[in-house]
Coordinates of C-alpha atoms in Angstrom, one line a residue:
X175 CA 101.8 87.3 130.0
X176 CA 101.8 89.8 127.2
X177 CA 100.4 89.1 123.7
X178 CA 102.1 89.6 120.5
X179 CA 100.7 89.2 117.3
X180 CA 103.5 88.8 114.5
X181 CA 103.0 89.1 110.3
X182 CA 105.8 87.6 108.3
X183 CA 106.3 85.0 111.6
X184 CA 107.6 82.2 109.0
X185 CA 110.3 84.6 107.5
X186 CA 114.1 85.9 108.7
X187 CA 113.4 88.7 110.7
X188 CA 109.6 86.8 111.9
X189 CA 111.3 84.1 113.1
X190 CA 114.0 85.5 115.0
X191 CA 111.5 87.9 116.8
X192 CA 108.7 84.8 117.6
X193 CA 111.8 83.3 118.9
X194 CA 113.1 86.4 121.4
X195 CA 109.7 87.1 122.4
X196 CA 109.1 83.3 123.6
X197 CA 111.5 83.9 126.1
X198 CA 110.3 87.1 127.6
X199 CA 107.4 84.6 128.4
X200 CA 105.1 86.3 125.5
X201 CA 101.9 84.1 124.2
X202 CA 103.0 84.4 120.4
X203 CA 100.7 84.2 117.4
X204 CA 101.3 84.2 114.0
X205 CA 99.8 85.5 110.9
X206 CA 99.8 82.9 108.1
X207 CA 98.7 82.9 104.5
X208 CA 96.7 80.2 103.5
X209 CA 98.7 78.1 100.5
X210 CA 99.0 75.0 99.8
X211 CA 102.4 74.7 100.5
X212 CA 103.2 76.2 103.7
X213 CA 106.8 76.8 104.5
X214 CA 107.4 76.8 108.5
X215 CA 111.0 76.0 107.8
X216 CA 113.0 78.7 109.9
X217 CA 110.0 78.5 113.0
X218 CA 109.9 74.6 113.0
X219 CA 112.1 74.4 116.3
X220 CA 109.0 76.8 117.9
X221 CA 106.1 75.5 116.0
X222 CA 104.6 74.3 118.7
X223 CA 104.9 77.1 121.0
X224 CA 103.2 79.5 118.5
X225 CA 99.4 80.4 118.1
X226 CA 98.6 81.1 114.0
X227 CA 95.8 82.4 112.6
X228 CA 94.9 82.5 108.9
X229 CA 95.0 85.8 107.6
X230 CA 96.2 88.1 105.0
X231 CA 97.5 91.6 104.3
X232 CA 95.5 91.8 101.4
X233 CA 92.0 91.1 103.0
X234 CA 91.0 93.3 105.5
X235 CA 88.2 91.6 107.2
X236 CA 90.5 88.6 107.9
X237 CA 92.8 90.8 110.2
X238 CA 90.1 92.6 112.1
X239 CA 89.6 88.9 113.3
X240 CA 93.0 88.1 113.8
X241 CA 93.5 91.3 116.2
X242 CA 90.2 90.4 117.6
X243 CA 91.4 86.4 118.3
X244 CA 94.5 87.2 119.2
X245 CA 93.8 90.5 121.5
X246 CA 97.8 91.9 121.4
X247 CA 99.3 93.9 123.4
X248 CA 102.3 94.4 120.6
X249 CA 101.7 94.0 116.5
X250 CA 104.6 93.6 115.0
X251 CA 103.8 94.0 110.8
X252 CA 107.1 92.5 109.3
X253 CA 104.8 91.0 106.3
X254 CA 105.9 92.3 102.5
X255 CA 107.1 91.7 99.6
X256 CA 110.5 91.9 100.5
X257 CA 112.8 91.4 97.4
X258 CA 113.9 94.6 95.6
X259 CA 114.4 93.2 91.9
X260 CA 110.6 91.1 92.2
X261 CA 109.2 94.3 93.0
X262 CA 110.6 95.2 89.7
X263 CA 108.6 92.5 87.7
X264 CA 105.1 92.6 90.6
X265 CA 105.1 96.8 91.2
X266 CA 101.3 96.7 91.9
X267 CA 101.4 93.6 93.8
X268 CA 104.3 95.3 95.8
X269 CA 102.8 98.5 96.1
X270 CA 99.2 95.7 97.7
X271 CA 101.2 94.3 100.1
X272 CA 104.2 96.3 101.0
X273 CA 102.3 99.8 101.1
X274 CA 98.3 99.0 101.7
X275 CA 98.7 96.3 104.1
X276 CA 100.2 98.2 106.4
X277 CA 97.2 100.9 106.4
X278 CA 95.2 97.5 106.7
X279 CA 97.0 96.3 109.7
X280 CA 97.1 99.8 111.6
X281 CA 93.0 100.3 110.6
X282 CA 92.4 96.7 111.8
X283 CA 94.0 98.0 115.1
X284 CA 92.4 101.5 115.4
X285 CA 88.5 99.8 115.1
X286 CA 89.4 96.7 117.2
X287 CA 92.1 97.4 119.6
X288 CA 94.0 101.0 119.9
X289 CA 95.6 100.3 122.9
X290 CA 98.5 97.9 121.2
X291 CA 101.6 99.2 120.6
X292 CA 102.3 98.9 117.1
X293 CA 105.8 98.4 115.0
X294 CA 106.4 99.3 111.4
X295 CA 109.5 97.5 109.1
X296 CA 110.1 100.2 107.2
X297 CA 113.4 99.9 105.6
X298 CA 116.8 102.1 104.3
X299 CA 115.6 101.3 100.5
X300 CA 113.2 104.3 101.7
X301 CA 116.4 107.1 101.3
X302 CA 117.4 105.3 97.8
X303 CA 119.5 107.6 95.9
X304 CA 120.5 109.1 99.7
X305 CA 120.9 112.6 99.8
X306 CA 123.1 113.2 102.9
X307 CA 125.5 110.9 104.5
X308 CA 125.1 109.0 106.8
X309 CA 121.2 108.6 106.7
X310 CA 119.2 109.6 109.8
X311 CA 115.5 110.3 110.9
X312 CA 115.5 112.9 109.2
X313 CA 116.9 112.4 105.9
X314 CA 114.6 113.0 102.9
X315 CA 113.4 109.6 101.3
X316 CA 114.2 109.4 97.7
X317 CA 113.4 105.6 96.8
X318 CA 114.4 104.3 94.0
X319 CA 112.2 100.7 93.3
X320 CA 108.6 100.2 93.7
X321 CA 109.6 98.3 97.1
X322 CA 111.6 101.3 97.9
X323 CA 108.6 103.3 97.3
X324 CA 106.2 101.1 98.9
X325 CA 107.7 101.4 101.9
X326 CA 108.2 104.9 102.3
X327 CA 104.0 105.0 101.6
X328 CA 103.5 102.2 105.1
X329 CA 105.8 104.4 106.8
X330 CA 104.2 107.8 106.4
X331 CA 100.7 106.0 107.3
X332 CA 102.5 104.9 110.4
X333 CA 103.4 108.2 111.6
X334 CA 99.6 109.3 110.0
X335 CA 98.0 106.6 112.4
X336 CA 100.4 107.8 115.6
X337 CA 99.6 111.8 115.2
X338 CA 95.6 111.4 114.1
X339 CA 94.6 108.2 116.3
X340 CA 97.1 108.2 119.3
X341 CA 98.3 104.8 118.2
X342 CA 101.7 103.8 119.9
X343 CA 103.0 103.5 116.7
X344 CA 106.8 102.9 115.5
X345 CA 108.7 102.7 112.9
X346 CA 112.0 101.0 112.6
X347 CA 114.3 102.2 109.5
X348 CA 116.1 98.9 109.4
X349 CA 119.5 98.8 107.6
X350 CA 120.2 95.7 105.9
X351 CA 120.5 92.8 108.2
X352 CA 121.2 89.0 107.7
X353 CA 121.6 85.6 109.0
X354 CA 121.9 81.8 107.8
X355 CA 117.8 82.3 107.6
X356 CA 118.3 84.9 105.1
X357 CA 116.7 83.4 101.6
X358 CA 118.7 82.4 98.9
X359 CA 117.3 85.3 96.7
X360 CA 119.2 87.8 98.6
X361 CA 122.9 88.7 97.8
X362 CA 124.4 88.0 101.1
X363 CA 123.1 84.6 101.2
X364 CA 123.7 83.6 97.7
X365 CA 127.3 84.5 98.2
X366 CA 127.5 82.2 101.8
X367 CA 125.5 79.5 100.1
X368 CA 127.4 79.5 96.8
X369 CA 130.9 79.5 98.6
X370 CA 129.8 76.3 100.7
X371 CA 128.5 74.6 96.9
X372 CA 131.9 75.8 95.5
X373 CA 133.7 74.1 98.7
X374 CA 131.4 71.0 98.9
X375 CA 132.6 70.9 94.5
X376 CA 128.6 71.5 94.1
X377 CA 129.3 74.6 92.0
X378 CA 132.1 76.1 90.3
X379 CA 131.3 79.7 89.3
X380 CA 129.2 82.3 91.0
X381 CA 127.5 84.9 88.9
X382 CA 127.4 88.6 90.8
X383 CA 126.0 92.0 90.3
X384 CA 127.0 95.1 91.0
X385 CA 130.4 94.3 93.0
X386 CA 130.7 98.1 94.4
X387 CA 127.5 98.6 96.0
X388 CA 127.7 99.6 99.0
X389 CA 125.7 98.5 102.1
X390 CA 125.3 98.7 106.3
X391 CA 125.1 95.3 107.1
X392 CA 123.6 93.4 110.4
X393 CA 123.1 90.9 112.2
X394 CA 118.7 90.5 112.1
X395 CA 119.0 89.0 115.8
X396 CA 120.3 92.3 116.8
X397 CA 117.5 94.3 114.9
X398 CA 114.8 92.2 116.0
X399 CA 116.0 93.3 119.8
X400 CA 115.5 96.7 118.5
X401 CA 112.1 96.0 117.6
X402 CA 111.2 94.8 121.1
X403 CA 112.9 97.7 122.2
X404 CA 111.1 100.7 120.8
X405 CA 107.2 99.0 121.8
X406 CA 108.8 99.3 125.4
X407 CA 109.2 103.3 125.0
X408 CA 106.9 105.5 127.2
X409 CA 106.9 107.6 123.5
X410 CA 106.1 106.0 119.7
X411 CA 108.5 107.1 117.5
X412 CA 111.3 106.5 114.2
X413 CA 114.1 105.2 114.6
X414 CA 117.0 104.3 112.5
X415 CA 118.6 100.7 113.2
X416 CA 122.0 100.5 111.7
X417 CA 125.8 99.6 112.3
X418 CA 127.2 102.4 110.8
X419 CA 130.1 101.1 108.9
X420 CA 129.9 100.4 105.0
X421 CA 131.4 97.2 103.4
X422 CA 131.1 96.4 99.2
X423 CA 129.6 93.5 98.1
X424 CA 132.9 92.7 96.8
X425 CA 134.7 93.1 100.6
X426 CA 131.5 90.4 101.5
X427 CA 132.7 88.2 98.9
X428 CA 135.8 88.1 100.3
X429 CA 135.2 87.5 103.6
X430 CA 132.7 84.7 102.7
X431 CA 135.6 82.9 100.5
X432 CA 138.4 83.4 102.7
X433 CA 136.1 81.6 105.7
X434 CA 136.9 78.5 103.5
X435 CA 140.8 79.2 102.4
X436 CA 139.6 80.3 98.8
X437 CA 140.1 83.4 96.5
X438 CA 136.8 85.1 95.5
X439 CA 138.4 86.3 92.3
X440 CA 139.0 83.0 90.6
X441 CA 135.4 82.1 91.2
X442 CA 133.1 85.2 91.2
X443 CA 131.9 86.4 87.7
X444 CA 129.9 89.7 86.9
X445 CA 126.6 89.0 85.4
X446 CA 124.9 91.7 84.1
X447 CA 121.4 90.4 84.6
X448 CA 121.8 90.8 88.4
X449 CA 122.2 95.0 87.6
X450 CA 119.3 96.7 89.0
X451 CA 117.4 99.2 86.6
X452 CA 117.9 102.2 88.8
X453 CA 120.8 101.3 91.4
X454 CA 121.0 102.2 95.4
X455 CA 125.0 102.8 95.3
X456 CA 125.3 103.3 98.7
X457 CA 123.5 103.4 102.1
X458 CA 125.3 104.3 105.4
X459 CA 122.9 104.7 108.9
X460 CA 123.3 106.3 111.9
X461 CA 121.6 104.4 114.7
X462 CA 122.0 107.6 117.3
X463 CA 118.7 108.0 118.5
X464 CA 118.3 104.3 119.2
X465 CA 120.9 103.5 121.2
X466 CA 120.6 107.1 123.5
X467 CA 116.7 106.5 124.0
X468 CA 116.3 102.6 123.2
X469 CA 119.7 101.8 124.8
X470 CA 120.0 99.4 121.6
X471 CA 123.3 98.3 120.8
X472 CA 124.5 95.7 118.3
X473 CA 126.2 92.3 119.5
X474 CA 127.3 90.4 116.4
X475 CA 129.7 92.1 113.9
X476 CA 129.8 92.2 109.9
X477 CA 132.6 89.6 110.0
X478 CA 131.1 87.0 112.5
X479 CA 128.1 87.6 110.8
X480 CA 129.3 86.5 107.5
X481 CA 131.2 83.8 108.7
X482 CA 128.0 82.7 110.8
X483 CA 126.6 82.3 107.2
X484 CA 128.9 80.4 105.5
X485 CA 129.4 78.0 108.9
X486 CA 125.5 77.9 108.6
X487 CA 126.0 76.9 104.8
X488 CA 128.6 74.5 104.8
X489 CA 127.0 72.3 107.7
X490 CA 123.7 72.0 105.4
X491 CA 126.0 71.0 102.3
X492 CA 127.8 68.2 104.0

């Protein structure tokens, strides 16, 4: 049975790939951050099926022993901070985790095991202010948030570590992608969770952003397949994971409302404290690479996907 060793296990995309790779028949373990509250919420069902070892991005020593514990055949490094406006308020802490902590991971795997095939989350946020439509491998990044640019830095020491070590190592330019274990931070889930308050007469307005942006939405069950996908390749590589179809967070909105017979226009409300400082207007991928040499192809679509939210949502508010 294969090995896997897993960072950000306890988050969306973490938990969804623990999951998948439990039933190839993997042995599983998990990096974990020592805290005193430890949040194994979205993993609970598969606690007990997964191996975790205390460690952290930030300390190198601690993941040379977690790849010398855990012995992988597959690293998957889905640990960052993850949430576009925080990394607005914690740049350097960003910059620690999202962009050094992946040179820590790939080190820790060049000195104690170089044979493991290695994947990347690197993210769209990397093309920013995109200059060509849609967005592919090749697409100049030009980020625009210290998450943004945080991630274009672990990604260039990805492809570093594959040309100078001979590391099979990937990296997966993941669209955005969600699912009922998306956190309530993030706009997709703050619409499905406030339209189950507003339903459940929890809530009665909720406060929005930027309604125009523009996004290529998926379904993270789908993207953590693609994962899996490109650590099976004879050749390490870039690929971008995408549905290639735009929707506003406005069009979301709707969908969300209209799941439970309401109008998003009597309850939504523009709040300009949800603006970003430099926006991302729009972000539009093309997945060809993937699906002609990973044979990746999505299952869920933007709609069931939404409504798979707000299903999710309402069931916990009743």
């Amino acid at each position: 049975m294969p090995n896997a060793m897993i960072t950000g296990i306890t988050g969306q995309d973490g938990s969804y790939l623990a999951e998948f790779l439990l039933e190839k028949g993997y042995t599983v373990y998990g990096v974990v951050r020592r805290s005193s509250s430890e949040n194994f919420e979205r993993i609970e069902h598969i606690q007990d099926k997964t191996n975790f070892l205390q460690s952290d991005l930030l300390d190198q020593l601690s993941l040379i022993n977690a790849i010398e514990v855990s012995q992988p055949d597959e690293v998957y490094n889905l640990a960052a901070q993850s949430f576009v406006p925080t990394s607005w308020v914690q740049p350097v802490l960003t910059g620690e985790f999202t962009g050094l902590g992946v040179t820590k991971v790939l080190e820790a795997i060049r000195l104690v095991k170089k044979d493991a095939r290695f994947y990347q989350a690197s993210s769209s946020e990397m093309f920013g202010k995109a200059l060509e439509v849609p967005q592919t491998e090749k697409t100049p990044f030009y980020p625009r948030s210290p998450y943004g640019a945080a991630k274009v830095y672990g990604h260039w020491m990805t492809v570093n570590y594959r040309e100078s070590f001979e590391i099979h190592a990937n990296s997966g330019i993941l669209f955005n992608h969600e699912s009922p274990r998306r956190g309530k931070e993030f706009v997709t889930r703050k619409i499905t969770d406030g339209v189950a308050r507003i339903k459940a007469g929890k809530l009665d307005k909720l406060y929005l952003g930027n309604l125009d942006a523009r996004r290529d939405w998926g379904y993270a069950g789908d993207y953590v397949r693609a994962m899996w996908l490109m650590l099976q390749a004879d050749e390490p590589g870039d690929f971008v994971i995408s549905m290639g179809e735009q929707h506003t967070v406005r069009e979301l909105a709707e969908i969300a409302f209209a799941r439970v017979d309401l109008d998003y226009q009597e309850y939504v409300e523009i709040d300009q404290r949800f603006f970003r400082p430099a926006e991302v207007d729009s972000l539009l991928g093309d997945a060809s690479l993937a699906k002609k040499k990973l044979g990746w192809e999505p299952e869920v679509s933007f709609k069931e996907m939404i409504e798979m939210m707000v299903d999710a949502d309402l069931q916990r508010h009743q």
